[in-house]
mmCIF file of C-alpha atoms and ligand atoms in Angstrom:
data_model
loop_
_atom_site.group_PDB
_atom_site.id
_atom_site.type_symbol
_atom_site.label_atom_id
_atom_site.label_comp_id
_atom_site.label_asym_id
_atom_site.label_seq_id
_atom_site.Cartn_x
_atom_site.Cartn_y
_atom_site.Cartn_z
ATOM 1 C CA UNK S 1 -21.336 21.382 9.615
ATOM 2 C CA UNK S 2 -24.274 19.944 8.415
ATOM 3 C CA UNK S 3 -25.703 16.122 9.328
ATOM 4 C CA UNK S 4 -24.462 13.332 6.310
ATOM 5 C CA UNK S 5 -27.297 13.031 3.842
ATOM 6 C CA UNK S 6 -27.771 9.156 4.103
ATOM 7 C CA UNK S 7 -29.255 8.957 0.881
ATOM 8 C CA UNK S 8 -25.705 10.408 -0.416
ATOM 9 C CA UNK S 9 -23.502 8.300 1.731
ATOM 10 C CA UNK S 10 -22.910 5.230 0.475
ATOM 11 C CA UNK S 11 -21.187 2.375 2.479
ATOM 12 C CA UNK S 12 -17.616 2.391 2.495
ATOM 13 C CA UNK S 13 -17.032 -0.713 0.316
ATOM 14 C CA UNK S 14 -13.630 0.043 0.290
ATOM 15 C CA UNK S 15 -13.052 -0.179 3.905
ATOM 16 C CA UNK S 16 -15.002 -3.405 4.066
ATOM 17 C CA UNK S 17 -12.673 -4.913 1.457
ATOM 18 C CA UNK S 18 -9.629 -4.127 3.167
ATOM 19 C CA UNK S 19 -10.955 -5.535 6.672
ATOM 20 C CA UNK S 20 -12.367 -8.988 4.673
ATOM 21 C CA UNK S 21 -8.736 -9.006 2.234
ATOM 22 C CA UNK S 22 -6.944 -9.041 5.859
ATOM 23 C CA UNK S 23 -9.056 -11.328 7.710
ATOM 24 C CA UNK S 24 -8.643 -14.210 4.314
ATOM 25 C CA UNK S 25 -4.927 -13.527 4.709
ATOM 26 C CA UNK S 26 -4.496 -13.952 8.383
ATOM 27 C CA UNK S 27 -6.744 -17.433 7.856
ATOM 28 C CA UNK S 28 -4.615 -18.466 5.019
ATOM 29 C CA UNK S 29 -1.464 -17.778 6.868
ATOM 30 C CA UNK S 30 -2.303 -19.197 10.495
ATOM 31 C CA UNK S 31 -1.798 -22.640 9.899
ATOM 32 C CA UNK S 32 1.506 -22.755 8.235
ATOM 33 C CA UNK S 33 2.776 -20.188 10.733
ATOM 34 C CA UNK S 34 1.541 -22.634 13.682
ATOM 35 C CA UNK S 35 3.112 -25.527 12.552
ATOM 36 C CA UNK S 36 6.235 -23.786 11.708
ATOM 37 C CA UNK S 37 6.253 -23.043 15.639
ATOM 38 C CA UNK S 38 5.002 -25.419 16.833
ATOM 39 C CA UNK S 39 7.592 -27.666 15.309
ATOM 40 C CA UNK S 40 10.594 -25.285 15.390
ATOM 41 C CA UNK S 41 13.150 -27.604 16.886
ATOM 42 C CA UNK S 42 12.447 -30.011 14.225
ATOM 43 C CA UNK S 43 12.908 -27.645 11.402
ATOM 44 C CA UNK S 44 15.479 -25.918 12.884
ATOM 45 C CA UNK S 45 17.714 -29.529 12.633
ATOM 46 C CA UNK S 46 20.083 -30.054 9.770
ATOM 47 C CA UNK S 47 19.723 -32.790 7.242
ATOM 48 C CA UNK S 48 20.523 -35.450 8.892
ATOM 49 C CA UNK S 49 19.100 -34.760 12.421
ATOM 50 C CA UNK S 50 15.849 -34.861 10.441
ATOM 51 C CA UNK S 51 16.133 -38.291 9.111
ATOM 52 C CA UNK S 52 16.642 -39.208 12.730
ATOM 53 C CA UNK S 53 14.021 -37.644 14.194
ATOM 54 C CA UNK S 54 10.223 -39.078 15.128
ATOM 55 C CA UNK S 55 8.682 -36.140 13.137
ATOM 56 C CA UNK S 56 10.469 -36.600 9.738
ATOM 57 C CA UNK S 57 7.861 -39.464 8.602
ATOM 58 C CA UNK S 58 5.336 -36.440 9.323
ATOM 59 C CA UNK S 59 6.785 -33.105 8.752
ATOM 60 C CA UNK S 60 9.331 -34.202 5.523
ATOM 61 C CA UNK S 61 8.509 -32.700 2.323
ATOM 62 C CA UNK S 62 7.042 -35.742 1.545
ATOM 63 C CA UNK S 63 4.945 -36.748 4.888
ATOM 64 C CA UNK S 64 1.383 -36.321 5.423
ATOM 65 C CA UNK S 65 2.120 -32.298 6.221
ATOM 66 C CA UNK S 66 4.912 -32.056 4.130
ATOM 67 C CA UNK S 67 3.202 -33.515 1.142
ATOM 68 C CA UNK S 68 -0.053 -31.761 1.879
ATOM 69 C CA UNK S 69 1.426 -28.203 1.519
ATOM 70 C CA UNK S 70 3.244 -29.159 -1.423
ATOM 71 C CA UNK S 71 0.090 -29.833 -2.989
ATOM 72 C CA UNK S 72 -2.014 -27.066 -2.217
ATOM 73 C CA UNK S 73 1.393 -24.749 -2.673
ATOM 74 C CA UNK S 74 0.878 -26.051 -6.162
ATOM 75 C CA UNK S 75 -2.570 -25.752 -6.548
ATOM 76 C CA UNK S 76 -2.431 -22.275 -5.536
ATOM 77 C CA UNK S 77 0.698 -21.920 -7.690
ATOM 78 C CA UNK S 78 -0.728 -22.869 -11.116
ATOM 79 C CA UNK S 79 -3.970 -20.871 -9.508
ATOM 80 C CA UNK S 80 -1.814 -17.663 -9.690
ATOM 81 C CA UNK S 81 -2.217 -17.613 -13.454
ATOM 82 C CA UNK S 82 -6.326 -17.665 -14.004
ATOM 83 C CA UNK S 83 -5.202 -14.319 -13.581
ATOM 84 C CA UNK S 84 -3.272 -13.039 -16.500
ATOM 85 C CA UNK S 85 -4.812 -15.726 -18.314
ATOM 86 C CA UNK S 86 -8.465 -14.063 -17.532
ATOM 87 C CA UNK S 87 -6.672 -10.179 -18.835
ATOM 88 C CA UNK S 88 -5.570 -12.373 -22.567
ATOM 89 C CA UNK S 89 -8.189 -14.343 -23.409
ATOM 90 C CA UNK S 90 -12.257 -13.016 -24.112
ATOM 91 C CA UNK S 91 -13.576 -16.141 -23.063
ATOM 92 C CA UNK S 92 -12.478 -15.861 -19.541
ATOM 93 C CA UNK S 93 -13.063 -12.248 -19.162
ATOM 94 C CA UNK S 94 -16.708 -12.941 -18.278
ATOM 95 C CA UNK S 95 -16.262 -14.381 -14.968
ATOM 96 C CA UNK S 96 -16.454 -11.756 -12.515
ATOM 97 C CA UNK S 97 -15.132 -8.942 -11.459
ATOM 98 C CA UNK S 98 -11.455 -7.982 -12.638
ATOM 99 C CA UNK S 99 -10.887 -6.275 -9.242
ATOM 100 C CA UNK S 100 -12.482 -9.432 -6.821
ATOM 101 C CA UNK S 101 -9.615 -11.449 -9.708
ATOM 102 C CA UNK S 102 -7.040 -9.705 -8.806
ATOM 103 C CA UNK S 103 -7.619 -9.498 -4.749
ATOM 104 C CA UNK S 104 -7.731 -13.177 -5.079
ATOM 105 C CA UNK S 105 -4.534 -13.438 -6.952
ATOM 106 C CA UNK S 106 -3.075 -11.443 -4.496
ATOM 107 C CA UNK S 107 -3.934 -12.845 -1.304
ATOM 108 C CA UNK S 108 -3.470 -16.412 -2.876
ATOM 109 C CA UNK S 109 0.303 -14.486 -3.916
ATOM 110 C CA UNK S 110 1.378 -13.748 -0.270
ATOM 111 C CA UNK S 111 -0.068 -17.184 1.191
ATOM 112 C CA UNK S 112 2.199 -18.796 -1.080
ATOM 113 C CA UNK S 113 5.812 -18.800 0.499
ATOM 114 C CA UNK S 114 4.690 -19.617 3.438
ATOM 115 C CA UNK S 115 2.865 -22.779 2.068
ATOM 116 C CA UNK S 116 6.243 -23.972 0.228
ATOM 117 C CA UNK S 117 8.121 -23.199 2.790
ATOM 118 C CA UNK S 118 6.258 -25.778 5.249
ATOM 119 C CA UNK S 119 6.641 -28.269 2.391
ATOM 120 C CA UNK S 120 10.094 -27.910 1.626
ATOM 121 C CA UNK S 121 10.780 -28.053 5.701
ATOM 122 C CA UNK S 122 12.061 -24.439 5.654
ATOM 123 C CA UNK S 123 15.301 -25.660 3.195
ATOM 124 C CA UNK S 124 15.562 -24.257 -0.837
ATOM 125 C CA UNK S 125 18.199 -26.272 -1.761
ATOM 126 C CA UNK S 126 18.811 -27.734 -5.655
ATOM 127 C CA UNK S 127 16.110 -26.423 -8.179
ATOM 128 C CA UNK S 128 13.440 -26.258 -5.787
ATOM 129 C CA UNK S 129 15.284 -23.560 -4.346
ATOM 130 C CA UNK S 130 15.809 -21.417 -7.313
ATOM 131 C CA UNK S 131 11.836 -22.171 -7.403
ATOM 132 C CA UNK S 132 11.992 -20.251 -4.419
ATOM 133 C CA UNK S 133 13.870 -18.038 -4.913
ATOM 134 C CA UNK S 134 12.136 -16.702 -8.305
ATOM 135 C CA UNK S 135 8.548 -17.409 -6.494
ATOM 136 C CA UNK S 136 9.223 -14.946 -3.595
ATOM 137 C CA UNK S 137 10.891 -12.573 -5.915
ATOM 138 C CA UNK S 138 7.717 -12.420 -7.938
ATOM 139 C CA UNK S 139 5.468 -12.113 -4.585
ATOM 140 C CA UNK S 140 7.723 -9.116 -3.412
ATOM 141 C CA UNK S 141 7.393 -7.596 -7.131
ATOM 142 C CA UNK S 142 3.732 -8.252 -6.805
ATOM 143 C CA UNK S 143 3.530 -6.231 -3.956
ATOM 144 C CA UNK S 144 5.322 -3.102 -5.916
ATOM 145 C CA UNK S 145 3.374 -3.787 -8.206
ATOM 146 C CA UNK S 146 0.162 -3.556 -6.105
ATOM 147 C CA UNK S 147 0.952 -0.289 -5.241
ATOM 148 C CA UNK S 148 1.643 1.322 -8.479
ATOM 149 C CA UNK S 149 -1.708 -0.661 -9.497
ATOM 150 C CA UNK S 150 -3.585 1.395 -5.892
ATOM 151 C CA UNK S 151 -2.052 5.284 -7.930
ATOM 152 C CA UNK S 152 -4.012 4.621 -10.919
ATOM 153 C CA UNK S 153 -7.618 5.626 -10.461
ATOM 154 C CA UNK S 154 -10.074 3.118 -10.581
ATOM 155 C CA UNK S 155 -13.500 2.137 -9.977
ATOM 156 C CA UNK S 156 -14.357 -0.236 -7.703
ATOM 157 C CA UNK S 157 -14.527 -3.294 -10.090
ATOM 158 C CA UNK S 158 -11.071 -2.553 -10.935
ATOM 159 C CA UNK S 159 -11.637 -0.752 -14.321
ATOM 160 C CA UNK S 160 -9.504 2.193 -14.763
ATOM 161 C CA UNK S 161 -11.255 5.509 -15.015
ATOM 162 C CA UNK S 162 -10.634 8.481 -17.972
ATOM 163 C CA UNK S 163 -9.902 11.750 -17.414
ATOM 164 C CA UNK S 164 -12.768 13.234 -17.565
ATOM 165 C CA UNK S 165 -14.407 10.927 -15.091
ATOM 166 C CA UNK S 166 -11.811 11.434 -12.265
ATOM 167 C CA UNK S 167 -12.245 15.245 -12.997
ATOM 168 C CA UNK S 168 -16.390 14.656 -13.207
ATOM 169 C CA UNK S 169 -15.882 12.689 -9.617
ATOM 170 C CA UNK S 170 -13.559 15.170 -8.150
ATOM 171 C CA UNK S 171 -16.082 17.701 -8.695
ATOM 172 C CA UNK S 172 -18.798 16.059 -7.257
ATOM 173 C CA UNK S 173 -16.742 14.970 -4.116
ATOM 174 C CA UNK S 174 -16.256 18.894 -3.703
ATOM 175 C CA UNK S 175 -19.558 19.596 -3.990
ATOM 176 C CA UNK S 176 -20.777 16.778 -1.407
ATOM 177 C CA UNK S 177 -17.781 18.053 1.229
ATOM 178 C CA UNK S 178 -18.960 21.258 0.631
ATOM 179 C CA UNK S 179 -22.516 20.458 1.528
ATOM 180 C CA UNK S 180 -21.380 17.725 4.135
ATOM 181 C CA UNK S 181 -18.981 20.778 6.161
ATOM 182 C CA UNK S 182 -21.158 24.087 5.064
ATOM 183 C CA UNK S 183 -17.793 25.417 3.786
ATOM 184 C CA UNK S 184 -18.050 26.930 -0.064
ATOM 185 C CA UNK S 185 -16.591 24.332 -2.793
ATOM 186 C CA UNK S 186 -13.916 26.724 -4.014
ATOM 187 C CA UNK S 187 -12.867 27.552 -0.143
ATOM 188 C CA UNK S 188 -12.823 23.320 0.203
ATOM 189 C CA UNK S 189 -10.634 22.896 -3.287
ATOM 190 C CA UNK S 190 -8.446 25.251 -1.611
ATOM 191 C CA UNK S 191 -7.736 23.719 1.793
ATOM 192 C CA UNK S 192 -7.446 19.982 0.177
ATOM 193 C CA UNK S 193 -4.974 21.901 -2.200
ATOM 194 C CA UNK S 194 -3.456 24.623 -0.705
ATOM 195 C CA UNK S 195 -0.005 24.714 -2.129
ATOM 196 C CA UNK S 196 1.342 24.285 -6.089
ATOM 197 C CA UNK S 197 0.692 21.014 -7.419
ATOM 198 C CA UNK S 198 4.386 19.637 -8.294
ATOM 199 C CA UNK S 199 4.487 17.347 -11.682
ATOM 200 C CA UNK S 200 5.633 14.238 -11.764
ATOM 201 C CA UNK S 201 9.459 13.219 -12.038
ATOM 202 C CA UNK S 202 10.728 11.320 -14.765
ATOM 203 C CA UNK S 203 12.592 7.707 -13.789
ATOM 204 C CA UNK S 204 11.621 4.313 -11.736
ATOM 205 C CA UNK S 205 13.099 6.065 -8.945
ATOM 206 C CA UNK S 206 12.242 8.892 -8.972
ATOM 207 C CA UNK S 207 8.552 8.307 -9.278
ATOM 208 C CA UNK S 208 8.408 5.842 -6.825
ATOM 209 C CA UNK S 209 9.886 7.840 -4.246
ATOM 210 C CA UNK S 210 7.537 10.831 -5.080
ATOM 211 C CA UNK S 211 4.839 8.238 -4.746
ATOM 212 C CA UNK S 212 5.773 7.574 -1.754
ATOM 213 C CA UNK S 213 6.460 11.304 -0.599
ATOM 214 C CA UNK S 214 2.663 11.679 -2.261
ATOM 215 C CA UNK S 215 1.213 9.944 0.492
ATOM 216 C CA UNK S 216 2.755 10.219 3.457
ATOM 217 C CA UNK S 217 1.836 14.376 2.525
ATOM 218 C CA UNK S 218 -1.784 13.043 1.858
ATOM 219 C CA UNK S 219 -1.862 11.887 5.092
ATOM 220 C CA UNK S 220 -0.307 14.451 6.924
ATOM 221 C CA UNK S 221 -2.947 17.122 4.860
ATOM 222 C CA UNK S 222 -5.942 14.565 6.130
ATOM 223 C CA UNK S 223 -5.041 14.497 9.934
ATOM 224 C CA UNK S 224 -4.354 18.238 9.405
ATOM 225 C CA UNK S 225 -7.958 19.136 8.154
ATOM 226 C CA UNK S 226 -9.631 16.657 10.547
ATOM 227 C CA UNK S 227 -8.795 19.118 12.951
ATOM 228 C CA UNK S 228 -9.526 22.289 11.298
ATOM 229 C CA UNK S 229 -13.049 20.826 10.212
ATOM 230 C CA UNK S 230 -13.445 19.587 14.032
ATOM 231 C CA UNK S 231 -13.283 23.012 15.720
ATOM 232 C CA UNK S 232 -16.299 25.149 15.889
ATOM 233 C CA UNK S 233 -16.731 28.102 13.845
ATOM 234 C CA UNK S 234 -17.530 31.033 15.165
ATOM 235 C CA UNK S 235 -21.654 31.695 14.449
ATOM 236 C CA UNK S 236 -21.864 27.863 13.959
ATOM 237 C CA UNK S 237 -22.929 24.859 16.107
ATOM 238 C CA UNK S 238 -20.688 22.210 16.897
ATOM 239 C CA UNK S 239 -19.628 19.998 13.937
ATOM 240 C CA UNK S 240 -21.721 16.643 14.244
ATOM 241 C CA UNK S 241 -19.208 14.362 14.211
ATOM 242 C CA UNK S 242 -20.850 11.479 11.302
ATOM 243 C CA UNK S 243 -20.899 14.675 9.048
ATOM 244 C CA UNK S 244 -17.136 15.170 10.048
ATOM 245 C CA UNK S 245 -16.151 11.373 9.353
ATOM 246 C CA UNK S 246 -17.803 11.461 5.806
ATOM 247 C CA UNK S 247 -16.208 14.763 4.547
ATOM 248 C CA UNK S 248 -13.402 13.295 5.426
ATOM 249 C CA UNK S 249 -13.441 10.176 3.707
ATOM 250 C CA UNK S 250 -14.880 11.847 1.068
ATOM 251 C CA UNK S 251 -11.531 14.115 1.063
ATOM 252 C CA UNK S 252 -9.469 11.130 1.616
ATOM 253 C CA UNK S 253 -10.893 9.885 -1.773
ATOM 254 C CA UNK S 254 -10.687 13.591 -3.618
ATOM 255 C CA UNK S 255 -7.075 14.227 -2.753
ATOM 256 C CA UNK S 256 -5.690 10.380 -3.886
ATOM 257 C CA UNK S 257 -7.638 11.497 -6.931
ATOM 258 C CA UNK S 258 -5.568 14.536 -7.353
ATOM 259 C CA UNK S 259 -2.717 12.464 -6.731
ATOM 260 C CA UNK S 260 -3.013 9.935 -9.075
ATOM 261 C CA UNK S 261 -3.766 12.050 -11.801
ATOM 262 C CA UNK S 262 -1.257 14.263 -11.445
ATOM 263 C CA UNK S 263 1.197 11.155 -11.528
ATOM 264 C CA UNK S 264 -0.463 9.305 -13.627
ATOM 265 C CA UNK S 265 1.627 9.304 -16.830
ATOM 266 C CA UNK S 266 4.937 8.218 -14.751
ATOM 267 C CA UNK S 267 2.757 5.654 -12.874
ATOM 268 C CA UNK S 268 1.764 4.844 -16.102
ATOM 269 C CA UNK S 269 5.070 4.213 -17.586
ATOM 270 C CA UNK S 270 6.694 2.907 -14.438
ATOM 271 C CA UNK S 271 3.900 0.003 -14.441
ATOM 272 C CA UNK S 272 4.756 -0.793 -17.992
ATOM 273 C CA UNK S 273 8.129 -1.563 -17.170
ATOM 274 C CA UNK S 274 7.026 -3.706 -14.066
ATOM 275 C CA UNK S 275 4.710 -5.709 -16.430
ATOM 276 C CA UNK S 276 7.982 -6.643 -18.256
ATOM 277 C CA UNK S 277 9.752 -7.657 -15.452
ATOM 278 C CA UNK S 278 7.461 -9.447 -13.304
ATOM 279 C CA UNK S 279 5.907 -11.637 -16.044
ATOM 280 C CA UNK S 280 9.508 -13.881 -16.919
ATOM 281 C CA UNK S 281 10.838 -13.987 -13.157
ATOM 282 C CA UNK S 282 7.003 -15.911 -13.042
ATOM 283 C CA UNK S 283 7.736 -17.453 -15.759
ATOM 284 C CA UNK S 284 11.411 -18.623 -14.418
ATOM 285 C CA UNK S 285 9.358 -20.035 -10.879
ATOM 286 C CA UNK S 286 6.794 -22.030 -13.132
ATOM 287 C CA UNK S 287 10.027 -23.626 -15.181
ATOM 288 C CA UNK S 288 11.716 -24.333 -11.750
ATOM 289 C CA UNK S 289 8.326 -26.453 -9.921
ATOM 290 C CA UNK S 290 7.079 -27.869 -12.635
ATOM 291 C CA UNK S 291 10.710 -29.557 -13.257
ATOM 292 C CA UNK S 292 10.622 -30.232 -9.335
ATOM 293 C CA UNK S 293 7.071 -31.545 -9.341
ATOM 294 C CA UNK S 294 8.103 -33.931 -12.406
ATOM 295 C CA UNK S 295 11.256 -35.330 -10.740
ATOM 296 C CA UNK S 296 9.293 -35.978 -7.565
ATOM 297 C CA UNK S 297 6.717 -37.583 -9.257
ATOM 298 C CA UNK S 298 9.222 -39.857 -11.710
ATOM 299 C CA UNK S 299 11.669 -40.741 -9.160
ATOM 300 C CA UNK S 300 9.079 -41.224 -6.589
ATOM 301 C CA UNK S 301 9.464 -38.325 -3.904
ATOM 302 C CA UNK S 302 6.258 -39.796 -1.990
ATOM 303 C CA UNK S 303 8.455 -41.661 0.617
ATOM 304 C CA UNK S 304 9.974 -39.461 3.568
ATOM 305 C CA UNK S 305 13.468 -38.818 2.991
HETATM 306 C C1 HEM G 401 4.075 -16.630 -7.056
HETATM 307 C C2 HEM G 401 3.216 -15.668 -7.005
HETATM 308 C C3 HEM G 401 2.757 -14.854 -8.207
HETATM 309 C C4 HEM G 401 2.755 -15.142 -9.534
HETATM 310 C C5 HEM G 401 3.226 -16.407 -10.212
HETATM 311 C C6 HEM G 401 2.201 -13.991 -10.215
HETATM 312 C C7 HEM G 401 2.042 -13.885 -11.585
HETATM 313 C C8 HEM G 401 1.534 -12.793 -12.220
HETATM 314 C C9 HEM G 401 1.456 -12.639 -13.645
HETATM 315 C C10 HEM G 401 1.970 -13.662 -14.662
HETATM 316 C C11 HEM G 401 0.877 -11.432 -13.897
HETATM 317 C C12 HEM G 401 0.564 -10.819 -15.244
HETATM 318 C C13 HEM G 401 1.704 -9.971 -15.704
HETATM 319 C C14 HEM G 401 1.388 -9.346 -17.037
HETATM 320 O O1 HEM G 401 0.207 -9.165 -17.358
HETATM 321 O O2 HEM G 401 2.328 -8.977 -17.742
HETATM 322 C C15 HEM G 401 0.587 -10.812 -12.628
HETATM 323 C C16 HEM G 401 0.011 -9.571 -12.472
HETATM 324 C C17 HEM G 401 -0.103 -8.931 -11.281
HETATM 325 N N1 HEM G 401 0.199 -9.431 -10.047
HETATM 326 FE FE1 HEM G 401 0.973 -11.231 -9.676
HETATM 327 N N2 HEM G 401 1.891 -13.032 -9.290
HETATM 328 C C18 HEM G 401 2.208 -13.510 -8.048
HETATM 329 C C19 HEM G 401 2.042 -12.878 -6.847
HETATM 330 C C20 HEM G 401 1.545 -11.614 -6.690
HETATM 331 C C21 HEM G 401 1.421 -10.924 -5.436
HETATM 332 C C22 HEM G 401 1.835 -11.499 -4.072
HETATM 333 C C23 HEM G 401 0.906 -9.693 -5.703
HETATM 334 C C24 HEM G 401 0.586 -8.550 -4.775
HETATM 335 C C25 HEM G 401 0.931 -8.450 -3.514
HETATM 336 C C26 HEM G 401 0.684 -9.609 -7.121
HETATM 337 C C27 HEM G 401 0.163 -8.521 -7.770
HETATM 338 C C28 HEM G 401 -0.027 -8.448 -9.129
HETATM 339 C C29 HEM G 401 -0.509 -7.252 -9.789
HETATM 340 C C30 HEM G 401 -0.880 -5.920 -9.123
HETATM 341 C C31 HEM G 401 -0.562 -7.564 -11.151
HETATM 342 C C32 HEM G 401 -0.940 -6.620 -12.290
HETATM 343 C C33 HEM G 401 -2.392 -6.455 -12.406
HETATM 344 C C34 HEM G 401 -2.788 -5.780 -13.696
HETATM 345 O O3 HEM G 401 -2.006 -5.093 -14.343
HETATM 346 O O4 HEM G 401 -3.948 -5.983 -14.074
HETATM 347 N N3 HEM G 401 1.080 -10.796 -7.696
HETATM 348 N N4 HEM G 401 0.997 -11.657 -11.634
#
């Protein structure tokens, strides 16, 4: 195995966008989860063990905390739809990157029940909790969505690739594993693809679940040439191990490829239909807190109740 060009190994953005995506979530999350804790006994009183206890004039939906995660619950609610808003409209479409957009959206979308939740004092009752209930239907859909969004292939600022590019990359990621493990391309193409490449099933279902069966095989096919690339060949020296890590990102990357594209058109059409049915359960959770947000305002929901 040879030593990783430098000059041809480019930083793993990827991996340093995961780590920063779960580092902003864990931050976002950490203070609702520690009051939630750290005041368990109080929220775990019914309604009118509240109103009798020392906390309600702080924790109650409208108290200093209360209130305060209602607000930026809010905030981040209405934030939710820069968005969509950004995909519609040409004038927004020059701020930034679609795929920074769309981590943001996403991160803000899983902080968000959490935040409400600490608001409403852990109870959904009335319209509030049909708010709710829409709201975290629309964050779980998000994160279905999120995954049939990670199957189709993309570059890094979110922009989906053609064809011919993912064929054009694949090609070069051969020819860089190739030259990264001193194996010949065709012998690599083989071993990332040894078996009959299966098309893709028609039906949500059914191409979700092959999805799924997609990668936990990818994964099983990485760990499984890991080791193959790691043991010496006879005639060889030992494989140096940065070499080893880069082919094998790089094969991480080429076999998603081949992946995707082979699913593509039922990713494709399964995202379509996802589009159609996450867009009025959002709609439905707008309806719900921005009735909620208007009776509290009218009738005065500033006072702890
Ligand atoms: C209350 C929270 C959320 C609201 C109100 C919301 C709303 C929306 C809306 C209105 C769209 C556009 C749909 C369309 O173009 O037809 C969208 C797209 C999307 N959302 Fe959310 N969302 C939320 C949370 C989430 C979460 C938690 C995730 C992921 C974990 C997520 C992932 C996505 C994805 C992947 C797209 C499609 C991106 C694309 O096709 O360009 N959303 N969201």
């Amino acid at each position: 195995m040879q030593p990783a060009d430098p000059a041809h190994t480019p930083k793993d953005g990827r991996t340093v966008a995961v780590v920063a995506d779960r580092v902003v979530l864990a931050c976002l999350l950490a203070l609702p989860l520690a009051i939630t804790l750290r005041y368990l006994p109080y929220y775990a009183l019914g309604v009118s063990g509240r109103a009798r206890h020392t906390l309600h004039s702080l924790l109650g939906p409208s108290g200093p905390i209360g209130i305060s995660f209602g607000i930026a619950g809010a905030a981040l609610f209405l934030f939710m739809w820069f968005y969509p808003l950004r995909k519609r409209w040409t004038a927004l479409r020059r701020l930034g990157n679609p795929g920074i957009w769309l981590q943001v959206h996403i991160l803000a979308g899983l902080a968000l029940p959490l935040a409400v939740a600490v608001h409403s004092g852990w109870r959904f009752a009335g319209i509030i909790g049909l708010g709710y209930v829409a709201m975290t239907l629309v964050v779980l859909s998000g994160v279905v969505g999120r995954y049939l969004y990670s199957h189709i292939p993309r570059r890094q600022d979110g922009v989906e690739l053609s064809r011919e590019a993912v064929a054009n990359e694949r090609r070069a990621l051969l020819t860089r594993i190739a030259a990264a493990t001193g194996l010949d391309p065709t012998e690599v193409g083989r071993t990332l693809h040894p078996g009959p490449e299966r098309g893709a099933s028609r039906g949500i279902a059914g191409t979700l679940a092959r999805l799924v069966i997609g990668d936990l095989a990818r994964r099983r096919a990485i760990r499984d040439l890991t080791r193959l690339w790691s043991r010496p060949r006879p005639g060889h020296p030992a494989p140096d191990p940065r070499a080893l890590a880069e082919a094998v990102r790089l094969a991480r990357r080429e076999v998603a490829l081949g992946q995707q594209v082979r699913m593509l058109e039922a990713t494709h059409r399964v995202f379509a239909w996802w589009h159609v049915a996450h867009l009025p359960v959002a709609i439905t959770a707008f309806l719900a807190i921005l009735v909620h947000v208007g009776v509290a305002v009218l009738v005065g929901g500033v006072m702890p109740r």
